mmCIF file of C-alpha atoms in Angstrom:
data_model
loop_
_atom_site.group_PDB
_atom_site.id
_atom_site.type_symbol
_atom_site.label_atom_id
_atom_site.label_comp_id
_atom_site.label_asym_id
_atom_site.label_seq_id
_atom_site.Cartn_x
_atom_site.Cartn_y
_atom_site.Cartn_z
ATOM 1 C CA UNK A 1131 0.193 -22.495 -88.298
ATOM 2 C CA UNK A 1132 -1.500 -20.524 -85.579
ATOM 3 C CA UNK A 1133 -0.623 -17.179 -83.957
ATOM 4 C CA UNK A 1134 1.506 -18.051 -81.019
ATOM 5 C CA UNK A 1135 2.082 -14.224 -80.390
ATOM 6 C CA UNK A 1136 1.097 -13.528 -76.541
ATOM 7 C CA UNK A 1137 -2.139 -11.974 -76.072
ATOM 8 C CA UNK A 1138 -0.835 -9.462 -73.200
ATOM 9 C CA UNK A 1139 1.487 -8.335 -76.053
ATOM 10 C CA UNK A 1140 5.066 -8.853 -76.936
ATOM 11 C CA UNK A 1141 8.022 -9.417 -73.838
ATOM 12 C CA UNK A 1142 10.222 -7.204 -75.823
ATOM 13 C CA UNK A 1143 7.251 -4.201 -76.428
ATOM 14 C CA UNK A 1144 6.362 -4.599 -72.611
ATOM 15 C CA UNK A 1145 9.620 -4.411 -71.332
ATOM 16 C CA UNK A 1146 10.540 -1.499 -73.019
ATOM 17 C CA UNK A 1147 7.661 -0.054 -71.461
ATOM 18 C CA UNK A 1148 8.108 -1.366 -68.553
ATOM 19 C CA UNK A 1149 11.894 0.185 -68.647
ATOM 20 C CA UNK A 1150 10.312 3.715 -69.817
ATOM 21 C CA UNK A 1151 7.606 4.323 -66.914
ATOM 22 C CA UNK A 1152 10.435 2.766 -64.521
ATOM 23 C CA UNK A 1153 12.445 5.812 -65.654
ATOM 24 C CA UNK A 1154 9.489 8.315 -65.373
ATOM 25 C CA UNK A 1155 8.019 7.384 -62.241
ATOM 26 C CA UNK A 1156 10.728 5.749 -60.214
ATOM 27 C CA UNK A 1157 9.034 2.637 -59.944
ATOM 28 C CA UNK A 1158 10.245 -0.895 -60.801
ATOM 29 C CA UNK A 1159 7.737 -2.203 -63.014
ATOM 30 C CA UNK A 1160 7.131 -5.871 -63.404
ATOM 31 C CA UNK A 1161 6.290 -6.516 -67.396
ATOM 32 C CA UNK A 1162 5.026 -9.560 -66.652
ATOM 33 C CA UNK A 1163 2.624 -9.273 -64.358
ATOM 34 C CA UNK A 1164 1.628 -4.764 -64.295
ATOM 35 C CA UNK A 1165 1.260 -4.644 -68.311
ATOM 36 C CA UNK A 1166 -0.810 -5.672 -70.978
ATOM 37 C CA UNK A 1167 -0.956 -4.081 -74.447
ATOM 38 C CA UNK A 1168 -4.301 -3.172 -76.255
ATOM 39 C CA UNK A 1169 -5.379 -2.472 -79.443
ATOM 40 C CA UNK A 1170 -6.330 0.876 -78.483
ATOM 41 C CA UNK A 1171 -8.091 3.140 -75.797
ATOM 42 C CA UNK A 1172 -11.584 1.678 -75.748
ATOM 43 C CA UNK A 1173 -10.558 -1.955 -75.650
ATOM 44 C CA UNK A 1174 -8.307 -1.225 -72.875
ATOM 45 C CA UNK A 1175 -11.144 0.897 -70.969
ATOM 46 C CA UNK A 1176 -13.255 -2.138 -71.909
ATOM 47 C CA UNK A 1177 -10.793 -4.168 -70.246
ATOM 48 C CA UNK A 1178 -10.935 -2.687 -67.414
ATOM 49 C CA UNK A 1179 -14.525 -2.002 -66.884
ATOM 50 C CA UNK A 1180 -14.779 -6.059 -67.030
ATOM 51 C CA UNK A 1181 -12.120 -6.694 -64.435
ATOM 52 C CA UNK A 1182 -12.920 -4.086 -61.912
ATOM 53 C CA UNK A 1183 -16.977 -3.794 -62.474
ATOM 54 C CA UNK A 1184 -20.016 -6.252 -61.348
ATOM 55 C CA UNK A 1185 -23.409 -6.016 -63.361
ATOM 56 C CA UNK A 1186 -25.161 -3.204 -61.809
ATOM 57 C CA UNK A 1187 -22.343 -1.006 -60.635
ATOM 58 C CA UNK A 1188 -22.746 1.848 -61.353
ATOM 59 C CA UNK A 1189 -19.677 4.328 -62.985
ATOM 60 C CA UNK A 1190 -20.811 8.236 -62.540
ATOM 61 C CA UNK A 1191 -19.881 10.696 -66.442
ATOM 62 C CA UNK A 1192 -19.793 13.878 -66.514
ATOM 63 C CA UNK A 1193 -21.580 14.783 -69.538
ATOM 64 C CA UNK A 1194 -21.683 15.604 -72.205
ATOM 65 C CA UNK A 1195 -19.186 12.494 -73.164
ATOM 66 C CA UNK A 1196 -18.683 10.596 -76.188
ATOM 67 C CA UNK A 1197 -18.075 6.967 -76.484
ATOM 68 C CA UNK A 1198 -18.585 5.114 -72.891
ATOM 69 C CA UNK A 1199 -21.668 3.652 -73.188
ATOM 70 C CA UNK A 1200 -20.781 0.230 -75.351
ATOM 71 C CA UNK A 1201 -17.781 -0.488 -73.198
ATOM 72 C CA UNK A 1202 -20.241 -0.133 -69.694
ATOM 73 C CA UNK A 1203 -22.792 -2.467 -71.679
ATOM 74 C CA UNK A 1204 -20.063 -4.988 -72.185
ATOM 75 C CA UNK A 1205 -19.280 -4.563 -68.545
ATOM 76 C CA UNK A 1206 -22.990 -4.503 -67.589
ATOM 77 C CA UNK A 1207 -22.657 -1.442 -65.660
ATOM 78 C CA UNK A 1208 -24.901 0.967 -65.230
ATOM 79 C CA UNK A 1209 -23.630 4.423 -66.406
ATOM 80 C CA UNK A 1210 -25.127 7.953 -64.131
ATOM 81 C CA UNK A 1211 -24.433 10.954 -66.028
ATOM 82 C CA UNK A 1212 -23.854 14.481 -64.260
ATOM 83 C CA UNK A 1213 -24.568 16.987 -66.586
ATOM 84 C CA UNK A 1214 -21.921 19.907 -67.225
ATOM 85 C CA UNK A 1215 -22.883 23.743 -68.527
ATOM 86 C CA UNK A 1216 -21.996 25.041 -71.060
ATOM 87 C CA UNK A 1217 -22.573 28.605 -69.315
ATOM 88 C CA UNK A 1218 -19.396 27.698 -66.776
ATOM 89 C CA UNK A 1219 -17.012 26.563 -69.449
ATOM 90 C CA UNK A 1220 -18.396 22.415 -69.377
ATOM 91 C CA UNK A 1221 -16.408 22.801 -65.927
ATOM 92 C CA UNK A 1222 -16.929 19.828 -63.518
ATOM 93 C CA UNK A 1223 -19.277 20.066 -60.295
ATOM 94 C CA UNK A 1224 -18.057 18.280 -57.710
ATOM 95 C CA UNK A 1225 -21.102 18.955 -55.207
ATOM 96 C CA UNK A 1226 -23.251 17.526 -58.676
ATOM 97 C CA UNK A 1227 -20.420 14.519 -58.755
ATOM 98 C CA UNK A 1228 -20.818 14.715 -54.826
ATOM 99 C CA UNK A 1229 -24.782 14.065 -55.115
ATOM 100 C CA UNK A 1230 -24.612 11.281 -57.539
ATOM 101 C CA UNK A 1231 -22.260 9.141 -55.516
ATOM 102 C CA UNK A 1232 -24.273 6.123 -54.624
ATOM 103 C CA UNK A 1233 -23.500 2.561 -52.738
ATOM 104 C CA UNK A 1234 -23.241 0.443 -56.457
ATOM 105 C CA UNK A 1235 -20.655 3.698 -57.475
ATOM 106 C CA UNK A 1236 -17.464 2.207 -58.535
ATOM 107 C CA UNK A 1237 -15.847 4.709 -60.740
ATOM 108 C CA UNK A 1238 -15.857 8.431 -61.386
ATOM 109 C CA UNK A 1239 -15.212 8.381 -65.032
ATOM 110 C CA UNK A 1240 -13.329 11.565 -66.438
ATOM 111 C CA UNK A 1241 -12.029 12.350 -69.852
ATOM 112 C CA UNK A 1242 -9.174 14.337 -70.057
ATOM 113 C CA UNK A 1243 -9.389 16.837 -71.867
ATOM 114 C CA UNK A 1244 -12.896 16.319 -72.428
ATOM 115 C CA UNK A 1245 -14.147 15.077 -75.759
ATOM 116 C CA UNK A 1246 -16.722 16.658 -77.388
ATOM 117 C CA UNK A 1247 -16.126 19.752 -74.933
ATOM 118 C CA UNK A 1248 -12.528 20.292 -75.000
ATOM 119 C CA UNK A 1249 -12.507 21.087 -71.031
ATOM 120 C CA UNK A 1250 -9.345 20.500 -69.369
ATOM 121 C CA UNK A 1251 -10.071 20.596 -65.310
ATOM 122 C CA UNK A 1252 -7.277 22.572 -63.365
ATOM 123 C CA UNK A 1253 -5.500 20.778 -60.854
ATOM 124 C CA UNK A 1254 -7.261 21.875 -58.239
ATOM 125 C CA UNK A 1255 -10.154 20.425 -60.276
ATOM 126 C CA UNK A 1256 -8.977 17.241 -60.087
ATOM 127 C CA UNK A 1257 -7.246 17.115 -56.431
ATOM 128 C CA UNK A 1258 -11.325 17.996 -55.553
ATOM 129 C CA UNK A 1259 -12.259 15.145 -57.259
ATOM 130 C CA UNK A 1260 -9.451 12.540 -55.736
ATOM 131 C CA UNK A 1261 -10.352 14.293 -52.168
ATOM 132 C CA UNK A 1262 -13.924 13.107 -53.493
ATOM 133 C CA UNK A 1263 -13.404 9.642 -54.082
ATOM 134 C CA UNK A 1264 -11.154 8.944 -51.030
ATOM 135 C CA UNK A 1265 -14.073 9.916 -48.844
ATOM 136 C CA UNK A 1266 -16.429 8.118 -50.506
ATOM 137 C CA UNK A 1267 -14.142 4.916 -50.313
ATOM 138 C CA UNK A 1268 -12.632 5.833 -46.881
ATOM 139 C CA UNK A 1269 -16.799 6.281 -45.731
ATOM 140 C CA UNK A 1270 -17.920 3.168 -47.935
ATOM 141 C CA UNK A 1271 -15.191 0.703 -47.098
ATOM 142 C CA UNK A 1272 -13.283 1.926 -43.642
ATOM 143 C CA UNK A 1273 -10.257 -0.259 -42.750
ATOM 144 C CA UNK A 1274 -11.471 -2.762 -45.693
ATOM 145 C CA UNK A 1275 -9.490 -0.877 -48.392
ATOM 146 C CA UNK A 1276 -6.861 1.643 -46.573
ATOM 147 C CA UNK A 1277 -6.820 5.052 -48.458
ATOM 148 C CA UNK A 1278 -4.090 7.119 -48.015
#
């Protein structure tokens, strides 16, 4: 008999989940069609890669990083790293981040807290890095793809 389980996981497990970040975030979420369930971190990172990426994109890491690289080669994306210091704390650059920003960049890639580094940016870190990408997409795309 085969496995007639559904691959985007089970209605019960994603509505409970869908019931939980309803009651964090405020949101109605639809189980449905907003969820899937993975086995894990890197198969849903892999996941996404695939849907959002085209071969040759390009996603920028700030290094040092463990474990991207098979999931971009699934994705055949191309990955640019941006090298952290160890002499400021492995903190992120956002003028080096700024200067690797290309036209095939599709993703700024951060891990949270870092991993091998143990970094965790500051907010203000990471509201520099949002401010980041909205330009680039706001300067990329214009009135293709809103940002707010």
């Amino acid at each position: 008999e085969p496995d007639r389980r559904p691959a985007r996981g089970l209605p019960e497990l994603l509505q409970a989940i869908a019931d939980h970040l309803g009651a964090e975030t405020g949101r109605t979420i639809d189980p449905e069609h907003e969820l899937i369930v993975t086995n894990g971190a890197m198969q849903g990172l892999s996941t996404v890669f695939r849907s959002l990426l085209n071969p040759g994109d390009e996603v920028i890491l700030p290094t040092p990083t463990f474990f991207f690289d098979g999931a971009l080669q699934l994705a055949e994306a191309t990955a640019v790293y941006v090298p952290c210091r160890e002499a400021d704390g492995w903190a992120l650059n956002v003028d080096d981040i700024a200067a690797a920003i290309r036209p095939r960049t599709r993703i700024i890639l951060l891990c949270n807290p870092n991993n091998p580094t143990g970094y965790l940016p500051s907010r203000d870190d990471l509201a520099a890095i949002v401010a980041l990408a909205r330009n680039f997409m706001r300067s990329a795309y214009g009135a293709l793809f809103p940002v707010s």
